[in-house]
Tab-separated table of C-alpha atoms in Angstrom:
chain	number	residue	atom	x	y	z
A	1	MET	CA	0.257	-21.707	34.187
A	2	PRO	CA	-1.030	-20.623	30.743
A	3	LYS	CA	1.315	-21.153	27.847
A	4	ARG	CA	2.985	-17.969	26.692
A	5	PRO	CA	2.071	-17.123	23.086
A	6	SER	CA	4.971	-17.097	20.666
A	7	VAL	CA	3.694	-14.044	18.776
A	8	GLN	CA	1.557	-10.969	19.400
A	9	THR	CA	-2.126	-11.154	18.472
A	10	THR	CA	-1.607	-7.945	16.501
A	11	ALA	CA	1.164	-5.397	16.109
A	12	ALA	CA	-0.773	-2.826	18.166
A	13	PRO	CA	1.405	-3.168	21.332
A	14	LEU	CA	4.485	-2.376	19.198
A	15	ILE	CA	3.229	1.000	17.964
A	16	PRO	CA	5.301	3.729	19.699
A	17	GLU	CA	3.666	6.629	21.511
A	18	SER	CA	3.569	9.836	19.447
A	19	PRO	CA	4.597	7.884	16.362
A	20	THR	CA	6.708	9.368	13.613
A	21	TYR	CA	7.730	7.683	10.394
A	22	ASP	CA	11.232	6.931	11.697
A	23	LYS	CA	9.899	5.548	14.978
A	24	LEU	CA	7.409	3.308	13.160
A	25	ARG	CA	9.975	2.012	10.723
A	26	GLU	CA	12.383	1.141	13.526
A	27	ALA	CA	9.698	-0.549	15.641
A	28	ALA	CA	8.357	-2.540	12.671
A	29	SER	CA	11.815	-3.945	11.905
A	30	GLY	CA	11.454	-6.334	14.821
A	31	CYS	CA	7.773	-7.184	14.406
A	32	GLN	CA	6.756	-10.775	15.189
A	33	ALA	CA	3.013	-10.184	15.402
A	34	CYS	CA	2.360	-13.104	13.056
A	35	SER	CA	4.445	-16.044	11.854
A	36	LEU	CA	5.477	-14.426	8.544
A	37	TRP	CA	8.628	-12.981	10.143
A	38	LYS	CA	9.982	-16.528	10.202
A	39	THR	CA	9.984	-16.862	6.398
A	40	GLY	CA	10.368	-13.253	5.269
A	41	THR	CA	13.906	-11.925	4.982
A	42	GLN	CA	12.985	-8.653	6.700
A	43	THR	CA	10.170	-6.235	7.396
A	44	VAL	CA	9.420	-4.179	4.292
A	45	PHE	CA	7.995	-0.909	5.564
A	46	GLY	CA	6.445	1.855	3.487
A	47	GLU	CA	8.422	4.791	2.221
A	48	PRO	CA	7.875	8.230	0.736
A	49	VAL	CA	8.869	8.341	-2.906
A	50	GLY	CA	9.933	11.963	-2.519
A	51	ARG	CA	9.686	14.787	-0.037
A	52	PRO	CA	6.017	15.857	-0.071
A	53	GLY	CA	5.479	19.578	-0.373
A	54	PRO	CA	2.465	21.575	0.767
A	55	GLY	CA	0.189	19.964	-1.834
A	56	PRO	CA	-2.008	16.888	-1.349
A	57	ARG	CA	-0.383	13.660	-0.258
A	58	VAL	CA	-1.255	10.347	-1.865
A	59	MET	CA	-0.785	6.987	-0.170
A	60	LEU	CA	-0.733	3.851	-2.348
A	61	VAL	CA	-1.398	0.625	-0.413
A	62	GLY	CA	-0.662	-2.782	-1.928
A	63	GLU	CA	-0.998	-6.301	-0.557
A	64	GLN	CA	2.493	-7.373	0.538
A	65	PRO	CA	6.108	-7.185	-0.641
A	66	GLY	CA	7.213	-9.548	-3.370
A	67	ASP	CA	10.416	-11.526	-3.749
A	68	GLN	CA	12.573	-8.599	-4.853
A	69	GLU	CA	11.066	-6.242	-2.265
A	70	ASP	CA	11.761	-8.825	0.430
A	71	ARG	CA	15.420	-9.049	-0.565
A	72	GLU	CA	15.958	-5.285	-0.897
A	73	GLY	CA	13.788	-4.193	2.033
A	74	ARG	CA	11.890	-1.600	-0.008
A	75	PRO	CA	8.306	-1.621	-1.361
A	76	PHE	CA	7.450	-1.677	-5.068
A	77	VAL	CA	10.956	-2.106	-6.474
A	78	GLY	CA	10.177	-5.246	-8.502
A	79	PRO	CA	8.261	-5.684	-11.781
A	80	SER	CA	4.992	-4.453	-10.243
A	81	GLY	CA	6.750	-1.345	-8.993
A	82	ARG	CA	8.186	-0.565	-12.406
A	83	LEU	CA	4.734	-0.896	-13.973
A	84	LEU	CA	3.339	1.350	-11.230
A	85	ASP	CA	6.027	3.971	-11.878
A	86	GLU	CA	5.180	4.045	-15.586
A	87	ALA	CA	1.435	4.233	-14.937
A	88	LEU	CA	1.810	7.092	-12.435
A	89	GLU	CA	3.867	9.067	-14.921
A	90	GLU	CA	1.388	8.428	-17.722
A	91	ALA	CA	-1.504	9.468	-15.446
A	92	GLY	CA	0.254	12.707	-14.551
A	93	ILE	CA	0.798	12.039	-10.836
A	94	ASP	CA	3.848	13.697	-9.305
A	95	ARG	CA	5.835	10.976	-7.577
A	96	SER	CA	7.175	13.476	-5.044
A	97	GLN	CA	3.702	13.489	-3.457
A	98	VAL	CA	3.402	9.702	-3.204
A	99	TYR	CA	3.907	7.345	-0.271
A	100	VAL	CA	3.932	3.620	-1.067
A	101	THR	CA	3.316	0.818	1.414
A	102	ASN	CA	1.679	-2.577	1.831
A	103	THR	CA	-1.041	-4.005	4.030
A	104	VAL	CA	1.254	-6.847	5.150
A	105	LYS	CA	4.914	-6.013	5.748
A	106	HIS	CA	6.483	-9.473	5.331
A	107	PHE	CA	6.685	-11.593	2.173
A	108	LYS	CA	4.516	-14.708	2.277
A	109	TRP	CA	5.656	-17.372	-0.148
A	110	THR	CA	5.746	-21.047	-1.029
A	111	GLY	CA	8.733	-22.874	-2.472
A	112	ASP	CA	8.962	-24.169	-6.032
A	113	GLY	CA	12.491	-25.408	-6.479
A	114	LYS	CA	14.707	-22.348	-6.191
A	115	ARG	CA	11.813	-19.959	-6.781
A	116	ARG	CA	9.757	-18.278	-4.074
A	117	ILE	CA	6.124	-18.036	-5.193
A	118	HIS	CA	3.793	-15.375	-3.799
A	119	ALA	CA	1.113	-16.716	-1.440
A	120	LYS	CA	-1.903	-14.613	-0.464
A	121	PRO	CA	-1.884	-13.512	3.204
A	122	ASN	CA	-4.791	-14.800	5.259
A	123	THR	CA	-7.182	-12.840	7.460
A	124	THR	CA	-5.160	-13.433	10.640
A	125	GLU	CA	-1.975	-12.144	9.019
A	126	VAL	CA	-3.712	-9.063	7.610
A	127	ARG	CA	-5.322	-8.336	10.988
A	128	ALA	CA	-2.009	-8.748	12.810
A	129	CYS	CA	-0.252	-6.262	10.517
A	130	LEU	CA	-3.073	-3.701	10.176
A	131	PRO	CA	-1.932	-1.509	13.126
A	132	TRP	CA	1.201	-0.604	11.158
A	133	LEU	CA	-0.878	0.602	8.217
A	134	GLU	CA	-3.235	2.484	10.526
A	135	ALA	CA	-0.237	4.210	12.116
A	136	GLU	CA	1.223	5.116	8.713
A	137	ILE	CA	-2.103	6.737	7.753
A	138	GLN	CA	-2.142	8.574	11.098
A	139	VAL	CA	1.365	9.954	10.562
A	140	PHE	CA	1.064	10.964	6.899
A	141	ARG	CA	-2.641	11.862	6.884
A	142	PRO	CA	-2.994	11.432	3.114
A	143	ASP	CA	-5.547	13.459	1.231
A	144	ILE	CA	-6.099	10.532	-1.104
A	145	LEU	CA	-5.696	6.867	-0.216
A	146	VAL	CA	-5.420	4.409	-3.128
A	147	CYS	CA	-5.981	0.710	-2.418
A	148	LEU	CA	-4.148	-1.468	-4.931
A	149	GLY	CA	-5.982	-4.785	-5.086
A	150	ALA	CA	-8.540	-6.666	-3.013
A	151	THR	CA	-6.409	-7.309	0.077
A	152	ALA	CA	-5.772	-3.623	0.726
A	153	ALA	CA	-9.314	-2.608	-0.192
A	154	GLN	CA	-10.986	-5.182	2.017
A	155	ALA	CA	-8.612	-4.501	4.913
A	156	LEU	CA	-9.620	-0.822	4.937
A	157	LEU	CA	-13.114	-0.825	3.425
A	158	GLY	CA	-14.572	-4.122	4.642
A	159	LYS	CA	-14.554	-7.713	3.507
A	160	ASP	CA	-17.569	-7.235	1.238
A	161	PHE	CA	-15.890	-4.563	-0.882
A	162	ARG	CA	-15.342	-5.599	-4.505
A	163	VAL	CA	-12.673	-3.811	-6.502
A	164	THR	CA	-14.159	-5.004	-9.787
A	165	GLN	CA	-17.448	-3.241	-9.039
A	166	GLN	CA	-16.172	0.041	-7.555
A	167	ARG	CA	-12.716	0.569	-9.028
A	168	GLY	CA	-11.721	4.155	-9.727
A	169	GLN	CA	-14.661	5.597	-7.780
A	170	PRO	CA	-14.169	8.024	-4.845
A	171	ILE	CA	-15.343	6.295	-1.691
A	172	PRO	CA	-16.233	8.067	1.581
A	173	SER	CA	-14.161	6.731	4.435
A	174	ALA	CA	-12.816	7.673	7.857
A	175	TRP	CA	-9.298	6.752	6.679
A	176	ALA	CA	-8.841	9.755	4.380
A	177	PRO	CA	-10.887	12.489	2.715
A	178	VAL	CA	-10.970	10.361	-0.421
A	179	VAL	CA	-10.341	6.630	-0.890
A	180	VAL	CA	-10.063	5.014	-4.335
A	181	ALA	CA	-9.583	1.327	-5.109
A	182	THR	CA	-8.080	-0.187	-8.233
A	183	VAL	CA	-6.279	-3.377	-9.215
A	184	HIS	CA	-2.797	-4.311	-8.074
A	185	PRO	CA	-0.160	-3.907	-10.814
A	186	SER	CA	0.824	-7.572	-10.377
A	187	SER	CA	-2.595	-8.633	-11.697
A	188	ILE	CA	-1.782	-6.861	-14.961
A	189	LEU	CA	1.486	-8.741	-15.248
A	190	ARG	CA	-0.413	-12.024	-14.868
A	191	ALA	CA	-2.692	-11.320	-17.840
A	192	PRO	CA	-2.828	-14.312	-20.212
A	193	ASP	CA	-1.574	-12.525	-23.348
A	194	PRO	CA	-0.119	-9.170	-24.482
A	195	GLU	CA	-3.466	-7.818	-25.715
A	196	ALA	CA	-5.178	-8.538	-22.388
A	197	ARG	CA	-2.223	-7.067	-20.543
A	198	GLU	CA	-2.430	-3.855	-22.531
A	199	ARG	CA	-6.193	-3.559	-21.952
A	200	GLN	CA	-5.749	-4.008	-18.232
A	201	ARG	CA	-2.867	-1.581	-18.163
A	202	GLU	CA	-4.942	1.093	-19.933
A	203	ALA	CA	-7.784	0.593	-17.436
A	204	PHE	CA	-5.303	0.921	-14.567
A	205	VAL	CA	-3.887	4.158	-15.961
A	206	GLU	CA	-7.421	5.492	-16.350
A	207	ASP	CA	-8.094	4.784	-12.672
A	208	LEU	CA	-4.931	6.698	-11.807
A	209	ARG	CA	-6.022	9.566	-14.038
A	210	ALA	CA	-9.156	9.770	-11.874
A	211	VAL	CA	-6.830	10.006	-8.862
A	212	ALA	CA	-4.871	12.777	-10.626
A	213	ARG	CA	-8.106	14.738	-11.077
A	214	LEU	CA	-8.859	14.343	-7.381
A	215	ILE	CA	-5.363	15.638	-6.594
A	216	ARG	CA	-5.977	18.723	-8.713
A	217	ALA	CA	-9.310	19.309	-6.994
A	218	ALA	CA	-7.688	18.977	-3.565
A	219	SER	CA	-4.969	21.425	-4.614
A	220	SER	CA	-7.592	23.906	-5.770
A	221	ASP	CA	-9.557	23.575	-2.529
A	222	ARG	CA	-6.413	24.060	-0.483
A	223	ALA	CA	-5.378	27.116	-2.489
A	224	GLY	CA	-8.836	28.583	-1.894
A	225	GLU	CA	-8.578	27.970	1.828
A	226	ASP	CA	-5.161	29.626	1.931
A	227	ALA	CA	-6.435	32.633	-0.012
A	228	HIS	CA	-9.298	33.174	2.465
A	229	ALA	CA	-7.245	32.551	5.587
A	230	PRO	CA	-6.957	35.614	7.864
A	231	MET	CA	-3.617	37.371	7.858
A	232	GLY	CA	-1.502	36.785	10.957
């Protein structure tokens, strides 16, 4: 008799029929599709920052939750999240139109005394968790999808994609009308000195300004469609 696997190959069997955000969040809370559930405190699912209105919706996708996110059960609430909040405001992006999530929903870490140090998820872990991200995209249908860092970009755009070469550029994709890749805010925090950190931060804000321009263009296109729609 074949040995029963201890985990799912991917999270795909856990995705509910006719998924909604609430259904996905509830189903993901018990995910054991890879071994990271054993070391993570809890599943950290994505969440809308505000209640999106009729305008374009933007989905920001990072790599995985960090230590603080793992403890609180919410994405982007640690130092990277605070930097992201500041950059979005500076770029002129309305947070009420933003949904934030991660490619991998559990915190992967290694121990260093009392500290838990971030460890990069491997291909198997990313593949196992990808159905959750695919379902989030299906439910929210963002007009603009922003990949924060290489893990998110390569998960959605292919392993050969290089953020350093194509950052800030609109990329055609089946995932959303527009996909843009940029660095993860955590990479800015790891800069070797304040001057380098400020340069990287300015480049990050400039990438988000490009996203803001795309939002305005999408808003204009949508307003034009509404104006030419036949009266009921």
